[in-house]
Amino acid sequence: MDETTLVLQMRSIEGRSSELPAPSDSFVLGRSSRADVTIPDRSLSRQHALLSLQNGQWFVKDLGSRNGTLLNGEPVGEVAEPVNSGDVLSLGGSTITLRIGGDRRRGGGAPSPTPASSLFRSALQVLEESSSAERLAASAKEVELRQLTHRLAILNEVHQALARPIELEELLSLILDRVFEHLKPEEGAIFLRQPDGTFRCAVRRPRRDDQARDLCSKNLIEQVVEKGQAALVPEIEEDERFRQAMSLAAARIRSLVAAPLLEPEGSHGMIVLASRLHSRRFSESDMELLVCLASVAAMRIRNVMLLQEAITRKRLERDIELARRIQVSILPDRIPEPAGYRIHAGNMPSRGVSGDFYKVVERNGGRDLVLMVADVSGKGIGASLLTGSLEALSAAPIVSGESPDEICATSSRLLFDRTPPEKYATVFLGILDTVDGTLHYCNAGHSPGICVRASGTIESLNSTGPPVGLLPTPVFKSETTPLNPGDTLLLYTDGITEAENGDGEEYGGERLEAVCRRMVGSSPEALANGIEQDLGEYVGDTPFADDRTVLIVGRDGV
């Protein structure tokens, strides 16, 4: 391996790990699908950082990202800095460990030959042959006819046993019990594929912990589940593919037979039987029977899982409806109307419940108007619960008279202490002095606020700190800008600017600003309608992938 070969060991904000070789000698990491390495972390910028190879040395530099890039905990600027193997990059909530050069071989060479006694056959082919009329007609031997008749009787019995209404766990236990009854293995298990690609041992025999063995080796998954093959290995020690399997070696398995749980889309698991007794070696006939039983089991398992999914979906729909009602209750039921100002706000969830929220609060006898727009990480019910937490955590510092940076700092510390690391929120929090029009604001990793001047010029109110709840000791600062007569303040979430059309192109901040310029002098409600109309024309039939929220404050002209 070349000493400059770079491998990225990535850990996402949700805690999932993956490994990726460098796609080229110069590549961009970011949130956008146009980045060379796309990282689905909303705290990243679309084009966040660049890794490049120069004269045999890898370098990293930040591309002006909103929340910055850290190299071993230290900020990286826009001047390229050298990196070494073992260095750790932090981009938002994601971390990347760099591995450069070194011997990372995973094995090679020609595969070792397998003994003739081991047998791997397509499970579909085994089923076709087992059920063919031609085979029955060709079975002139009375012994073989009896064996085939007995197998059909077993399958009919199992069909009838599995026909009654049953829960998944009870179904799996019944299947394995029937398999044990007819094939008499010493150990056995049913493994089901999980949504994340791992395999769960759903049921096993024997149940006693001191005899429970892990039969789910990587080689077995590859041969049986991924390739859809039935496996017959009479002697584990004679088969190179399984001799090195630590789980099988530790269990002192001598012989095994396995069959996939096939469905039209592929295999969703497997049944594995094993023996450690010298007197018990599985045969090809055992394998054929197990394939037939696995086929019957797979059909019933699929039906039960579909039924459970339907029940879960209905329950989830009811939960979403309840969550939305609760969430709507935390949104203001009345927007304050201070003299000389007009205010409009709205929230459109993309999935029934929203990860956005806004609040408008009067304090200091009505002189101060607190404006808050937040966008929490994630979507769905989990995001809606986080919005409720953030709304509650920010209420006390708002009422107590804290400044925007103090409110963000207090809320961030409380949220960080009470939630997992992947839970955070971008927040724009402003306090408007309704007498002189001064806006004190803190932008915690949020989309830039837009201040539309009466003249049609645009001022962007950019980030002044990291997202709330992302770091244990964050630093925020407040900025100040005037809201003069005739000016309009637009706060929004990135569900607007990142909405995509049919070609995958984002709506973008420039198009949003163009609408604001075109509608200078319009009321906040008219501006909100104009933005929604232009956005709808842009995306067409493409569904919105994220929630959309706007909060617009217009100051009357002189």
XYZ file of C-alpha atoms in Angstrom:
558
model
C 0.000 0.000 0.000
C 1.277 3.491 -0.936
C 2.493 5.447 2.099
C 0.236 8.361 1.069
C -2.929 6.253 0.873
C -5.602 7.940 2.986
C -8.535 6.190 4.651
C -11.275 8.113 6.496
C -12.656 6.407 9.594
C -15.908 8.313 10.070
C -18.203 8.488 13.082
C -21.500 10.259 12.483
C -23.337 12.500 14.922
C -25.729 9.567 15.578
C -22.765 7.351 16.568
C -22.653 5.210 13.404
C -19.175 4.271 12.139
C -18.004 3.758 8.568
C -14.749 3.630 6.631
C -14.071 5.292 3.290
C -10.916 5.516 1.157
C -10.016 8.971 -0.109
C -11.881 9.383 -3.441
C -9.033 11.409 -4.988
C -5.913 13.425 -4.164
C -8.093 16.486 -3.502
C -11.650 16.268 -2.244
C -14.295 18.326 -0.454
C -16.218 17.200 2.614
C -19.592 18.741 3.284
C -23.332 18.401 3.711
C -24.190 18.976 0.039
C -24.725 16.106 -2.383
C -22.277 17.942 -4.621
C -19.433 17.479 -2.122
C -16.974 14.678 -2.950
C -17.679 13.119 0.460
C -21.229 13.874 1.634
C -21.767 13.845 5.418
C -25.463 14.006 6.439
C -24.897 16.346 9.390
C -26.930 19.541 9.355
C -24.378 21.414 11.449
C -21.958 21.190 8.479
C -21.812 23.674 5.646
C -22.532 22.453 2.153
C -18.824 22.823 1.217
C -17.165 22.484 4.627
C -13.501 21.420 4.382
C -10.894 20.342 1.819
C -8.360 17.502 2.095
C -5.571 17.518 -0.488
C -2.300 15.696 -1.182
C 0.655 17.956 -1.931
C 4.191 16.628 -2.494
C 3.499 13.451 -0.548
C 1.859 15.243 2.423
C -1.876 15.474 3.176
C -3.287 18.881 4.153
C -6.643 20.113 5.450
C -8.234 23.540 5.300
C -11.614 24.988 6.204
C -13.715 26.350 3.335
C -15.273 29.190 5.317
C -17.740 26.870 7.022
C -20.410 28.242 9.333
C -19.376 26.231 12.404
C -15.694 25.656 11.673
C -13.358 22.663 11.444
C -11.218 21.313 14.308
C -7.976 19.345 13.912
C -7.223 17.454 17.144
C -9.410 19.985 18.967
C -7.792 23.085 17.458
C -9.516 25.334 14.879
C -8.422 25.011 11.258
C -8.347 28.168 9.174
C -8.519 28.732 5.439
C -4.754 28.185 5.188
C -3.973 24.494 4.602
C -2.487 22.665 7.593
C -0.605 19.320 7.391
C -2.228 16.213 8.877
C -0.763 12.909 9.972
C -2.033 9.386 10.506
C -4.144 9.197 13.661
C -5.209 12.868 13.548
C -8.882 13.551 14.244
C -11.013 16.065 12.352
C -14.193 17.390 13.976
C -16.812 18.799 11.601
C -19.980 19.795 13.413
C -21.069 16.721 15.350
C -19.115 14.286 13.123
C -15.551 13.074 13.657
C -13.104 11.633 11.132
C -9.961 9.742 12.121
C -7.317 9.840 9.392
C -5.294 6.713 8.564
C -2.434 7.340 6.162
C -0.288 4.586 4.616
C 0.487 1.479 6.680
C -0.372 -2.146 6.089
C -4.177 -2.408 6.001
C -4.474 -5.666 4.079
C -7.625 -7.641 4.496
C -6.262 -10.821 3.021
C -5.635 -11.823 -0.567
C -4.536 -14.539 -2.875
C -6.583 -17.279 -4.345
C -9.269 -18.842 -2.169
C -8.378 -22.096 -0.541
C -10.026 -25.140 -1.997
C -12.963 -26.603 -0.103
C -13.404 -30.288 0.482
C -15.846 -32.142 -1.687
C -17.938 -33.086 1.336
C -19.071 -29.479 1.872
C -22.038 -28.454 -0.233
C -23.385 -25.015 -1.128
C -26.395 -24.862 -3.409
C -28.873 -22.194 -4.426
C -31.808 -22.446 -2.037
C -34.226 -21.650 -4.888
C -32.780 -24.498 -6.927
C -33.160 -26.879 -3.981
C -36.821 -25.857 -3.612
C -37.520 -26.359 -7.312
C -35.980 -29.812 -7.325
C -37.675 -30.858 -4.073
C -41.137 -29.934 -5.339
C -40.830 -31.093 -8.948
C -43.248 -33.701 -10.253
C -40.471 -35.052 -12.445
C -38.447 -36.025 -9.416
C -41.379 -37.892 -7.886
C -41.989 -39.687 -11.160
C -38.308 -40.598 -11.458
C -38.122 -41.966 -7.923
C -38.470 -45.638 -8.718
C -36.881 -46.698 -5.475
C -39.392 -47.374 -2.761
C -37.076 -45.927 -0.075
C -36.754 -42.603 -1.879
C -40.494 -42.443 -2.462
C -41.098 -42.964 1.246
C -38.589 -40.200 2.062
C -40.277 -37.743 -0.301
C -43.735 -38.633 0.986
C -42.541 -38.188 4.559
C -41.065 -34.781 3.713
C -44.361 -33.632 2.174
C -46.205 -34.798 5.279
C -43.816 -32.822 7.469
C -44.293 -29.684 5.367
C -48.074 -30.047 5.464
C -47.937 -30.462 9.240
C -45.775 -27.368 9.646
C -48.089 -25.370 7.326
C -51.062 -26.247 9.486
C -49.189 -25.523 12.727
C -48.192 -22.062 11.494
C -51.574 -21.155 10.033
C -53.165 -19.788 13.205
C -52.827 -16.130 14.301
C -49.573 -15.772 16.209
C -47.046 -13.189 17.421
C -43.620 -13.084 15.778
C -41.613 -14.354 18.760
C -44.031 -17.252 19.317
C -43.931 -18.035 15.595
C -40.128 -18.212 15.570
C -40.086 -20.487 18.612
C -42.647 -22.786 17.006
C -40.633 -22.934 13.773
C -37.434 -23.875 15.584
C -39.264 -26.443 17.698
C -40.571 -28.149 14.533
C -37.119 -28.097 12.968
C -35.620 -29.720 16.069
C -38.373 -32.307 16.113
C -37.635 -33.499 12.579
C -33.877 -32.905 12.130
C -32.752 -33.463 15.726
C -29.739 -31.097 15.824
C -27.868 -30.407 19.044
C -28.045 -26.628 18.666
C -29.945 -24.241 16.454
C -30.908 -20.618 15.993
C -32.894 -18.276 13.767
C -31.206 -14.995 12.855
C -33.118 -12.005 11.424
C -31.611 -9.064 9.595
C -32.135 -5.715 11.340
C -32.743 -2.343 9.620
C -29.108 -1.341 10.259
C -27.828 -4.478 8.491
C -26.804 -6.390 11.616
C -28.291 -9.732 12.589
C -30.319 -10.504 15.698
C -30.571 -13.965 17.190
C -34.370 -14.054 17.432
C -34.639 -17.526 18.977
C -32.232 -20.365 19.795
C -32.094 -23.819 21.267
C -30.991 -24.827 23.850
C -32.040 -21.856 25.945
C -29.520 -22.410 28.769
C -26.785 -19.776 28.716
C -24.004 -22.260 29.380
C -24.832 -24.030 26.114
C -25.805 -21.024 24.018
C -23.339 -20.667 21.160
C -22.914 -17.970 18.549
C -23.623 -19.652 15.210
C -23.779 -16.401 13.248
C -20.294 -16.290 11.697
C -19.454 -13.748 8.996
C -18.673 -16.511 6.513
C -22.037 -18.117 7.112
C -23.856 -14.808 6.588
C -21.982 -14.248 3.330
C -22.663 -17.739 1.944
C -26.232 -18.241 3.166
C -27.897 -14.842 3.581
C -26.113 -12.689 1.022
C -25.775 -15.369 -1.684
C -29.060 -17.159 -0.947
C -27.369 -20.538 -0.664
C -28.152 -23.561 1.452
C -25.051 -24.763 3.298
C -24.071 -28.256 4.322
C -20.738 -28.591 6.134
C -20.359 -32.132 7.505
C -16.896 -31.409 8.953
C -16.119 -27.814 9.986
C -12.415 -28.487 10.456
C -12.067 -29.683 6.874
C -13.581 -26.536 5.344
C -11.176 -23.617 5.077
C -14.034 -21.097 4.952
C -15.209 -21.979 8.449
C -12.146 -23.415 10.151
C -10.988 -19.928 11.164
C -14.420 -18.799 12.406
C -13.759 -18.010 16.074
C -17.406 -18.361 17.133
C -17.681 -21.838 15.625
C -14.290 -22.918 16.947
C -15.143 -21.742 20.467
C -18.393 -23.713 20.318
C -16.543 -26.866 19.130
C -19.026 -27.222 16.300
C -18.365 -30.291 14.186
C -21.125 -30.171 11.583
C -23.708 -27.626 10.498
C -26.491 -27.074 8.030
C -28.100 -23.726 7.225
C -30.802 -22.296 4.959
C -31.814 -18.718 4.092
C -35.202 -17.219 4.906
C -35.980 -16.153 1.350
C -38.457 -13.504 0.252
C -38.907 -11.775 -3.152
C -36.521 -8.934 -2.231
C -33.809 -11.303 -0.972
C -33.101 -13.006 2.317
C -34.103 -11.497 5.661
C -32.302 -14.060 7.790
C -31.348 -17.720 8.146
C -31.873 -20.895 10.155
C -28.672 -22.561 11.373
C -28.431 -26.036 12.919
C -25.277 -27.481 14.428
C -23.942 -30.621 16.065
C -20.944 -31.300 18.306
C -21.498 -35.061 18.573
C -19.339 -37.423 16.517
C -22.388 -39.571 15.918
C -24.324 -36.765 14.193
C -23.360 -35.568 10.717
C -25.904 -33.680 8.653
C -26.717 -35.042 5.206
C -27.872 -33.592 1.895
C -31.351 -34.855 2.689
C -31.261 -32.843 5.948
C -30.266 -29.776 3.987
C -33.142 -30.225 1.514
C -35.679 -30.610 4.293
C -34.328 -27.549 6.122
C -34.570 -25.459 2.925
C -38.219 -26.477 2.530
C -38.992 -25.712 6.173
C -37.159 -22.361 5.909
C -39.241 -21.485 2.838
C -42.487 -22.137 4.719
C -41.156 -20.211 7.727
C -40.023 -17.238 5.635
C -43.492 -16.809 4.139
C -45.178 -16.851 7.554
C -42.518 -14.607 9.118
C -42.998 -12.083 6.326
C -46.784 -12.074 6.765
C -46.527 -11.604 10.523
C -43.943 -8.834 10.137
C -46.150 -7.020 7.592
C -49.109 -7.243 9.973
C -47.020 -5.923 12.860
C -45.697 -3.122 10.650
C -49.269 -2.138 9.751
C -50.295 -2.094 13.428
C -47.174 -0.098 14.322
C -47.841 2.333 11.477
C -51.376 3.019 12.693
C -50.113 3.512 16.232
C -47.402 5.843 14.937
C -49.938 7.866 12.968
C -51.977 8.353 16.151
C -48.816 9.337 18.042
C -47.866 11.820 15.320
C -51.316 13.383 15.442
C -51.071 13.749 19.214
C -47.511 15.095 18.991
C -48.593 17.698 16.451
C -51.419 18.867 18.711
C -48.990 19.167 21.609
C -46.463 20.973 19.453
C -48.991 23.441 18.109
C -49.836 24.254 21.715
C -46.283 25.566 22.317
C -46.483 27.914 19.333
C -47.840 31.369 20.195
C -51.640 31.495 19.969
C -51.381 35.267 19.715
C -48.655 37.391 18.177
C -48.005 40.684 20.028
C -48.764 43.826 18.035
C -46.563 46.663 19.318
C -47.391 50.103 17.946
C -45.558 50.856 14.696
C -44.773 47.219 13.855
C -46.463 44.422 11.927
C -45.592 40.779 12.589
C -46.350 37.515 10.779
C -45.190 33.974 11.622
C -45.923 30.479 10.270
C -44.743 26.892 10.481
C -45.174 24.136 7.872
C -44.031 20.642 8.982
C -42.755 18.170 6.368
C -43.706 15.031 8.344
C -46.803 15.812 10.344
C -44.740 17.120 13.254
C -42.035 19.736 13.004
C -38.485 20.193 14.216
C -38.923 23.969 13.925
C -40.572 26.408 16.278
C -40.824 30.138 16.863
C -41.840 32.383 19.705
C -42.579 36.090 20.098
C -42.544 37.369 23.676
C -43.016 40.833 25.127
C -41.053 41.864 28.210
C -39.885 45.004 30.015
C -43.379 46.398 29.987
C -43.755 45.749 26.282
C -40.706 47.734 25.211
C -38.659 44.626 24.411
C -39.886 42.135 21.850
C -38.090 38.765 22.000
C -37.979 37.018 18.589
C -36.874 33.383 18.432
C -36.696 30.888 15.571
C -35.167 27.446 16.143
C -34.483 24.366 14.046
C -33.594 21.237 16.021
C -31.593 18.265 14.704
C -33.497 15.344 13.219
C -37.069 15.021 12.044
C -40.334 13.498 13.159
C -41.507 12.854 16.694
C -38.004 12.933 18.198
C -37.411 16.393 16.775
C -40.795 17.629 17.965
C -40.015 16.475 21.508
C -36.722 18.358 21.374
C -38.502 21.547 20.301
C -40.654 21.278 23.425
C -37.558 20.871 25.591
C -35.787 23.834 24.021
C -38.875 26.044 24.317
C -39.126 25.221 28.016
C -35.396 25.656 28.691
C -35.326 29.067 27.012
C -38.439 30.424 28.756
C -36.850 31.295 32.117
C -33.779 33.197 30.788
C -36.031 35.100 28.367
C -38.437 36.209 31.095
C -35.599 37.033 33.529
C -34.260 39.696 31.138
C -31.059 38.029 29.882
C -29.379 39.253 26.693
C -29.493 37.174 23.463
C -26.023 35.681 23.995
C -26.834 34.872 27.640
C -30.133 33.216 26.686
C -28.355 31.057 24.092
C -25.562 30.144 26.512
C -27.962 29.183 29.319
C -30.232 27.175 27.015
C -27.229 25.474 25.394
C -25.734 24.292 28.690
C -29.075 22.946 29.898
C -29.794 21.204 26.589
C -26.305 19.668 26.421
C -26.645 18.255 29.960
C -30.068 16.754 29.285
C -29.775 15.246 25.788
C -27.464 12.913 23.808
C -24.586 14.507 21.847
C -26.420 14.294 18.519
C -29.269 16.466 19.825
C -28.777 20.186 19.229
C -30.535 23.122 17.608
C -29.699 26.130 15.473
C -31.303 29.272 16.895
C -31.745 32.896 15.878
C -32.669 34.943 18.934
C -33.252 38.668 18.724
C -34.474 41.301 21.176
C -36.047 44.297 19.469
C -36.321 47.612 21.283
C -39.693 48.738 19.953
C -39.028 52.366 20.929
C -35.796 53.076 19.062
C -35.814 50.037 16.723
C -32.484 48.598 17.870
C -32.193 44.842 17.339
C -29.788 42.935 19.589
C -29.348 39.406 18.228
C -27.411 36.182 18.553
C -27.275 33.733 15.642
C -26.418 30.272 17.033
C -25.404 28.417 13.865
C -28.712 29.331 12.198
C -29.525 30.473 8.666
C -28.616 34.161 8.263
C -31.364 36.560 9.208
C -32.304 38.975 6.407
C -32.766 42.656 7.143
C -34.453 44.273 4.126
C -33.867 48.007 4.175
C -36.489 50.430 2.864
C -34.060 51.221 0.034
C -34.076 47.577 -1.113
C -30.589 46.739 0.142
C -30.058 43.522 2.092
C -28.104 43.035 5.327
C -27.307 39.448 6.356
C -27.307 38.697 10.073
C -24.776 35.861 10.131
C -23.746 33.302 12.729
C -22.297 34.588 16.000
C -21.884 31.232 17.779
C -22.263 27.434 17.472
C -25.578 25.571 17.545
C -27.286 25.369 20.929
C -26.597 22.126 22.830
C -23.744 21.004 20.564
C -20.776 21.845 22.834
C -20.300 21.622 26.629
C -18.924 25.174 27.035
C -20.013 27.213 24.007
C -19.196 30.872 23.486
C -21.852 33.162 22.007
C -21.812 36.874 21.285
C -24.492 39.432 20.505
C -24.539 41.832 17.584
C -26.625 44.958 17.021
C -28.369 46.401 13.970
C -31.108 49.042 13.590
C -34.578 48.277 12.271
C -35.421 51.652 10.783
C -38.849 52.821 9.590
C -39.762 50.953 6.394
C -37.297 48.082 7.133
C -38.323 44.416 7.360
C -36.675 41.602 9.317
C -37.031 38.052 7.941
C -36.100 35.047 10.084
C -36.503 31.557 8.587
C -35.296 27.950 8.751
C -33.226 26.191 6.112
C -36.185 24.102 4.991
C -36.854 27.063 2.686
C -33.402 27.688 1.213
C -32.546 23.979 0.969
C -35.795 22.928 -0.715
C -34.909 21.170 -3.988
C -36.503 21.092 -7.411
C -36.792 18.014 -9.606
C -33.124 18.340 -10.670
C -31.895 18.272 -7.063
C -30.984 21.986 -7.122
C -31.575 23.998 -3.942
C -33.771 27.099 -3.791
C -30.916 28.993 -2.139
C -30.444 32.225 -0.231
C -29.926 34.390 -3.316
C -33.367 33.578 -4.704
C -34.929 34.257 -1.292
C -33.216 37.661 -1.137
C -34.422 38.435 -4.671
C -38.036 37.900 -3.567
C -37.437 40.220 -0.596
C -36.062 42.972 -2.847
C -38.943 42.571 -5.277
C -41.473 42.931 -2.460
C -39.915 45.855 -0.571
C -42.653 47.735 1.285
C -45.039 44.765 1.361
C -46.661 43.700 4.595
C -45.084 40.761 6.462
C -48.035 38.526 5.547
C -47.792 39.472 1.862
C -44.028 38.789 1.898
C -44.608 35.365 3.486
C -47.179 34.519 0.802
C -44.841 35.734 -1.933
C -42.004 33.552 -0.637
C -44.264 30.491 -0.419
C -45.601 31.068 -3.933
C -42.123 31.480 -5.437
C -40.877 28.444 -3.523
C -43.821 26.349 -4.754
C -43.146 27.353 -8.371
C -39.483 26.423 -7.959
C -39.864 22.956 -6.412
C -42.901 21.945 -8.492
C -44.062 18.444 -7.568
C -40.957 17.649 -5.509
C -42.011 17.034 -1.883
C -40.429 19.191 0.810
C -37.805 17.236 2.762
C -37.641 19.613 5.719
C -39.867 21.810 7.858
C -40.370 25.464 6.890
C -40.776 28.318 9.340
C -40.810 32.114 8.877
C -41.003 34.997 11.335
C -41.286 38.424 9.706
C -41.280 41.809 11.472
C -41.963 44.986 9.495
C -41.530 48.498 10.899
C -43.973 51.040 9.578
C -42.544 53.884 7.503
C -42.507 57.486 8.643
